[in-house]
Each structure stands twice: as C-alpha cells, then as structure tokens.
CSV table of C-alpha atoms and ligand atoms in Angstrom, one decimal:
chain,number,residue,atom,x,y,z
T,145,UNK,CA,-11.0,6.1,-14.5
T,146,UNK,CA,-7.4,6.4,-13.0
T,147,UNK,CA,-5.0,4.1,-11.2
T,148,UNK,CA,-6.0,3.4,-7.3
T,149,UNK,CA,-3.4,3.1,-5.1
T,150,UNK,CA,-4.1,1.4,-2.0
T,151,UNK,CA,-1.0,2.6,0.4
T,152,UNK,CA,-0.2,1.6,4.1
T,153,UNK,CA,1.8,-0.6,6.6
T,154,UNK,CA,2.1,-3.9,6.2
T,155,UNK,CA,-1.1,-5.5,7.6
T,156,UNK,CA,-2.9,-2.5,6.8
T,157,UNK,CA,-5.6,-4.7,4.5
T,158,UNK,CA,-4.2,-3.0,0.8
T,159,UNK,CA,-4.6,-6.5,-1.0
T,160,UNK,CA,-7.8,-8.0,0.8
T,161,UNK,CA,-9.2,-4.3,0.1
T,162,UNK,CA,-8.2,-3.7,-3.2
T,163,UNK,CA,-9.6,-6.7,-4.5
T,164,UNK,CA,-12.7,-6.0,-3.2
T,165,UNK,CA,-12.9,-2.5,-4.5
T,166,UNK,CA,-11.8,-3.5,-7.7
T,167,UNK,CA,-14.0,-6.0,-8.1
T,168,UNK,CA,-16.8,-3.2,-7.0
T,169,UNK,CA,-15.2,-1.4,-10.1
T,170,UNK,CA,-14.9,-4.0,-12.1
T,171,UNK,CA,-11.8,-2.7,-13.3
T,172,UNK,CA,-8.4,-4.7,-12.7
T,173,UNK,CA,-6.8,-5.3,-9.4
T,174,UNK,CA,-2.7,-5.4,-9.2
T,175,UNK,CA,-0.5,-6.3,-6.4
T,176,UNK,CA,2.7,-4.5,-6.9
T,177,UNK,CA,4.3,-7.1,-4.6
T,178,UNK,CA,3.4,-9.9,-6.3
T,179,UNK,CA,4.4,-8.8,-9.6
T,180,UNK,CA,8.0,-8.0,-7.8
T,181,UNK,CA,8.0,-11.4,-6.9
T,182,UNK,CA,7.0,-13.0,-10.7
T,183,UNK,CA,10.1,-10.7,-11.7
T,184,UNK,CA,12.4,-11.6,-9.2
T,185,UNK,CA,11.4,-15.8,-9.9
T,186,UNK,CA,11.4,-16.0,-5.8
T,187,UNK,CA,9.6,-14.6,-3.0
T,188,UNK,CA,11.0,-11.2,-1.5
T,189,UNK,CA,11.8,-12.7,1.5
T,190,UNK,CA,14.3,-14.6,-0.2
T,191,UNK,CA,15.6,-11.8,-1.9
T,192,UNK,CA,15.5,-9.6,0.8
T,193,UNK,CA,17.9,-12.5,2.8
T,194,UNK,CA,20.0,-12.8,-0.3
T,195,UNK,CA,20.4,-9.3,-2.2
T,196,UNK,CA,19.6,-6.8,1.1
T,197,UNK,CA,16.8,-3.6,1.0
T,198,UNK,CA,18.4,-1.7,-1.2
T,199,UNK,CA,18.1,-4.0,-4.6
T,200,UNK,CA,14.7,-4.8,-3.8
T,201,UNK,CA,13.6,-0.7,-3.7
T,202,UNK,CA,15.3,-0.6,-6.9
T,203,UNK,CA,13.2,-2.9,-8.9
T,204,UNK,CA,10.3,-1.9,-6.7
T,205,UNK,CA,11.0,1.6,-8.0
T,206,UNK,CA,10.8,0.5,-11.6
T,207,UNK,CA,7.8,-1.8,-10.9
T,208,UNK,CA,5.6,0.9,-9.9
T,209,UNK,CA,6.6,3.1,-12.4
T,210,UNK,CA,5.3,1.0,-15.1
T,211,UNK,CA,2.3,0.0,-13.5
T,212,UNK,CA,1.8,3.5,-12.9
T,213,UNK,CA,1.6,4.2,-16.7
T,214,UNK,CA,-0.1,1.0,-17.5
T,215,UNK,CA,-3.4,0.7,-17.9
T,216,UNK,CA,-5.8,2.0,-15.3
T,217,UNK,CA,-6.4,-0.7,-12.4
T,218,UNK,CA,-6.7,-0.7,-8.5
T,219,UNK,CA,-3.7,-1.2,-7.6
T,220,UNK,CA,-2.1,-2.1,-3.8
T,221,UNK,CA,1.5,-1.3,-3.1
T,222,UNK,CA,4.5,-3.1,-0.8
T,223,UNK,CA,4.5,-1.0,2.8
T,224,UNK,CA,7.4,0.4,1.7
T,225,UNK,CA,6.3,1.9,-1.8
T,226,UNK,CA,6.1,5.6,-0.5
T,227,UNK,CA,10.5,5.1,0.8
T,228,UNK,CA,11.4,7.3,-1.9
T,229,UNK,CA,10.7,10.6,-3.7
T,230,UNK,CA,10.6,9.8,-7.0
T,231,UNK,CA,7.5,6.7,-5.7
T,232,UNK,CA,5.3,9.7,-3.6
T,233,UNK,CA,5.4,12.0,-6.5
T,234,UNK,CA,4.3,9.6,-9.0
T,235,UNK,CA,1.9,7.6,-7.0
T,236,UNK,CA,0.8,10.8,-6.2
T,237,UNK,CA,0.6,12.5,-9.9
T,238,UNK,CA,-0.9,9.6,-11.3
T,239,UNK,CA,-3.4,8.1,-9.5
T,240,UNK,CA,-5.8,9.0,-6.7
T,241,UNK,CA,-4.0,7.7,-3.6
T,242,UNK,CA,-5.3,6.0,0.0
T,243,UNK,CA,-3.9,5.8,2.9
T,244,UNK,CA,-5.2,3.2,4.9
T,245,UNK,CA,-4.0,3.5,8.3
T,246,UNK,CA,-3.9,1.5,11.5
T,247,UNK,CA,-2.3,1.8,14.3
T,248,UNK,CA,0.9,-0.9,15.2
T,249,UNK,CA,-1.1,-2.4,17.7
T,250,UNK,CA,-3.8,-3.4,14.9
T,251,UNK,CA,-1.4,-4.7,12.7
T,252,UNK,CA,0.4,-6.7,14.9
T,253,UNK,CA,-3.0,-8.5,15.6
T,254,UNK,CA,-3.6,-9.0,12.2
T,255,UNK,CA,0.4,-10.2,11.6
T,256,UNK,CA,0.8,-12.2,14.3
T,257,UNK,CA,1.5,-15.3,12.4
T,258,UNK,CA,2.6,-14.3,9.4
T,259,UNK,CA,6.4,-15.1,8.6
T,260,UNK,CA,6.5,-13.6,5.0
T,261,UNK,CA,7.2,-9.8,5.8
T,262,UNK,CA,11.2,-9.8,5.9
T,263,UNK,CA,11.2,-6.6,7.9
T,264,UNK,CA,9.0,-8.3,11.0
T,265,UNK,CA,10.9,-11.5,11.4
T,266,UNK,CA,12.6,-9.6,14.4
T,267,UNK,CA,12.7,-10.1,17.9
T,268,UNK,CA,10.1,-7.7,19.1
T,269,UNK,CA,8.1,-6.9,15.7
T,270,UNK,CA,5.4,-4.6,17.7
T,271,UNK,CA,8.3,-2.5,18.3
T,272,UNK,CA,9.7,-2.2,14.6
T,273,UNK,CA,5.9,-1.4,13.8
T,274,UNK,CA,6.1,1.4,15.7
T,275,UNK,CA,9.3,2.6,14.6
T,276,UNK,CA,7.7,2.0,10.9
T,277,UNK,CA,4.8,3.8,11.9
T,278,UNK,CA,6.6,6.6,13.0
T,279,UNK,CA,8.7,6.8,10.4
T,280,UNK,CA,6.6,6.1,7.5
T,281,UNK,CA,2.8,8.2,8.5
T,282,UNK,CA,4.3,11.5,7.1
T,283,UNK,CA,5.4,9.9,3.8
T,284,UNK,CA,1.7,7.5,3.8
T,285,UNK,CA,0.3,11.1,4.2
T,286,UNK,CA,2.6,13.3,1.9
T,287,UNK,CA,1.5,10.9,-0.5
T,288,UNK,CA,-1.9,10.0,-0.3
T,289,UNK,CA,-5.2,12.4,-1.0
T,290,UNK,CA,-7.5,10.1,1.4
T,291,UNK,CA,-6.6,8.8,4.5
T,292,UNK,CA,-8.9,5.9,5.4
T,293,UNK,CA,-9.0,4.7,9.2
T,294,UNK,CA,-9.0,0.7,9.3
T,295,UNK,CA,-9.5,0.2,12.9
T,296,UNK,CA,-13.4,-1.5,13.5
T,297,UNK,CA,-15.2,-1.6,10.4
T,298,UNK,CA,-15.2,-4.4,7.8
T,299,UNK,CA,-13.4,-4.8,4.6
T,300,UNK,CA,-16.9,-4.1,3.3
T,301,UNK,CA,-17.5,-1.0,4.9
T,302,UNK,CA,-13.5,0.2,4.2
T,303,UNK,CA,-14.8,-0.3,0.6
T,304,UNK,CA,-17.7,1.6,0.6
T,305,UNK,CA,-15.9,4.3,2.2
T,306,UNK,CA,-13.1,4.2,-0.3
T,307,UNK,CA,-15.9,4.5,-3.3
T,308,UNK,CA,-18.0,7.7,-1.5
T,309,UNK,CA,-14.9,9.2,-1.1
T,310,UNK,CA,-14.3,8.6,-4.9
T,311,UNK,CA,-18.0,9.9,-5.5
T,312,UNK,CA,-17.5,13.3,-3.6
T,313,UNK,CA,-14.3,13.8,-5.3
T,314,UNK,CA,-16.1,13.6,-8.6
T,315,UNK,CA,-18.6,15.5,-7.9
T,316,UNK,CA,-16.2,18.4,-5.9
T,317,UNK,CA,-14.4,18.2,-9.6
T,318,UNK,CA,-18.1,18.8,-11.5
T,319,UNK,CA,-18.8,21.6,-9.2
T,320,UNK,CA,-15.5,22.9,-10.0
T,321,UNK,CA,-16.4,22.9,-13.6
T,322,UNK,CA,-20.1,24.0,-14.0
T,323,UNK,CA,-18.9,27.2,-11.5
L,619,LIG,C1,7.7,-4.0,2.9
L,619,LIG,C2,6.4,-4.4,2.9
L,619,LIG,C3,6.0,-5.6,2.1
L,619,LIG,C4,7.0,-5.9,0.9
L,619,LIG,C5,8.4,-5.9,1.5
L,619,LIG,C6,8.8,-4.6,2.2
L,619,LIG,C7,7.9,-2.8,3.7
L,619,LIG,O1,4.7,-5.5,1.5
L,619,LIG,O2,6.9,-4.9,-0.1
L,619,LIG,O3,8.5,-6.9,2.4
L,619,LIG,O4,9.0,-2.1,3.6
L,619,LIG,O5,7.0,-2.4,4.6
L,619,LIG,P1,3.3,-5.5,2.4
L,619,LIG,O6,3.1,-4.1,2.9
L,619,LIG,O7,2.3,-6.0,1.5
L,619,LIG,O8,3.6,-6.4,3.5
C-alpha cells in the first residue's frame, strides 16, 4: 500500500471522497489542508488575508513533503498542491495520484455558499474557476496517473471507480511480472 493522493479544484469532492475511500481501505485518511491549518494555529483564509499566497505555498510545500514520506494513508491535497514543481514530482513519485475533475460550472454549484476558499471570495468566482481551471488541468494532469470524471455519479460510485482503477493497476503490474 502507497500514499493516495486525491488531487483537483476546489469543490472537486477530494475530502468527502477520500474519506470514503479510505475508510473502504481502512487505511488512514489525511487532509493536507487541515493539517496546514493545525500548523498555522488559524484557518488559511486568515492567513491567506494576513501573510499573502506565497507564505502559505511555502509551508504547503513542506507539508506535503512530509506527509508524502509518512506513513501510507489516503491522502487529499489543497487545489493548489500541484502549483509547483518540486509538489507534481513528488506527489507524483510517491504515491498513486487522481485527478478528480469537474468542470467550473460543477464546482460552482457545489461552492456556492461556501465562504472559506480565499481565492473564491471574488466578485464573479465562476469566472476565477475558469481561469483556475484553465490554468491548473495541465498540472492536475501532469501530475496525476488517473483522471476520474466527477460530473453525475455519487461519491459512492467515484469510490468504487477510484478502487477498480487501483485493482487493474495491480493486476497490469502482476502481468508485468509473471511475463
Ligand atoms: C486552494 C485551495 C484550498 C486551500 C487554499 C488554496 C487553491 O483547498 O488549499 O485555499 O489554491 O486552490 P481546497 O481545494 O480543499 O479548497
């Protein structure tokens, strides 16, 4: 068993997903975000207001790294995670990555009453989820080696897909082997 990472916009479902999945596994589940926020001794919204982006990716940036060598876990990241290099290759190199992907219209549905995400508290925040979507898709796919579509089914159905995908992979590895 290796880490999980659970990686996509915010709104994408990474927490309410990767609690499900790890309870499936009955391994660990992490929230990289939260344990930012136990570090930080506020939420990042605050910090975000306070200290700007920049500070925040730093100790995200170290955050993942050690959870990333910690012991093995599902593990769901902050939409931002995949920003920098040095995040994709790691995420990448040490765990088996998904991408679970919406589209902006989606996630604003799912967001629209949620005042916690710093970078949505904007005038238009369909707008800036398309400009993150755009932006970000490439890195969510650079980095990931499953990309998961979240439109219709359930969180149930997002985790059974999640754990065949896991399945083939291990048996694709087997075959690899025994040939
Ligand atoms: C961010 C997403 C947030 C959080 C921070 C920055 C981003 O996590 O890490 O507000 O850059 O997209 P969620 O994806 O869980 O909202």
């Amino acid at each position: 068993m290796t880490h999980l990472v659970l990686i996509g916009l915010p709104g994408a479902g990474k927490t309410t997903v990767g609690r499900q999945l790890a309870r499936r596994l009955q391994v660990p589940f992490v929230d990289s975000d939260a344990v930012i926020e136990e570090r930080l001794g506020c939420s990042i919204r605050e910090f975000f207001e306070r200290e700007g982006e920049e500070p925040f990716r730093d100790v995200e940036e170290t955050v993942l790294d050690e959870l990333t060598r910690g012991e093995p876990c599902v593990l769901s990241t902050g939409g931002g995670a995949v920003l920098r290099p040095a995040n994709r290759q790691r995420l990448r190199a040490r765990g088996r990555v998904f991408y679970l992907r919406s589209t902006p219209e989606e996630l604003m549905r799912r967001l629209r009453h949620d005042r916690t995400r710093p970078l949505l508290q904007v005038a238009d925040p369909l707008q800036r989820l398309r400009e993150l979507h755009a932006l970000r898709d490439p890195l969510y796919r650079e980095t990931a080696h499953y990309v998961i579509e979240t439109g219709r089914p359930s969180v149930a159905t997002l985790v059974n897909m999640i754990l065949m995908q896991l399945e083939l992979g291990a048996e694709a590895a087997r075959g690899a082997t025994a040939g």
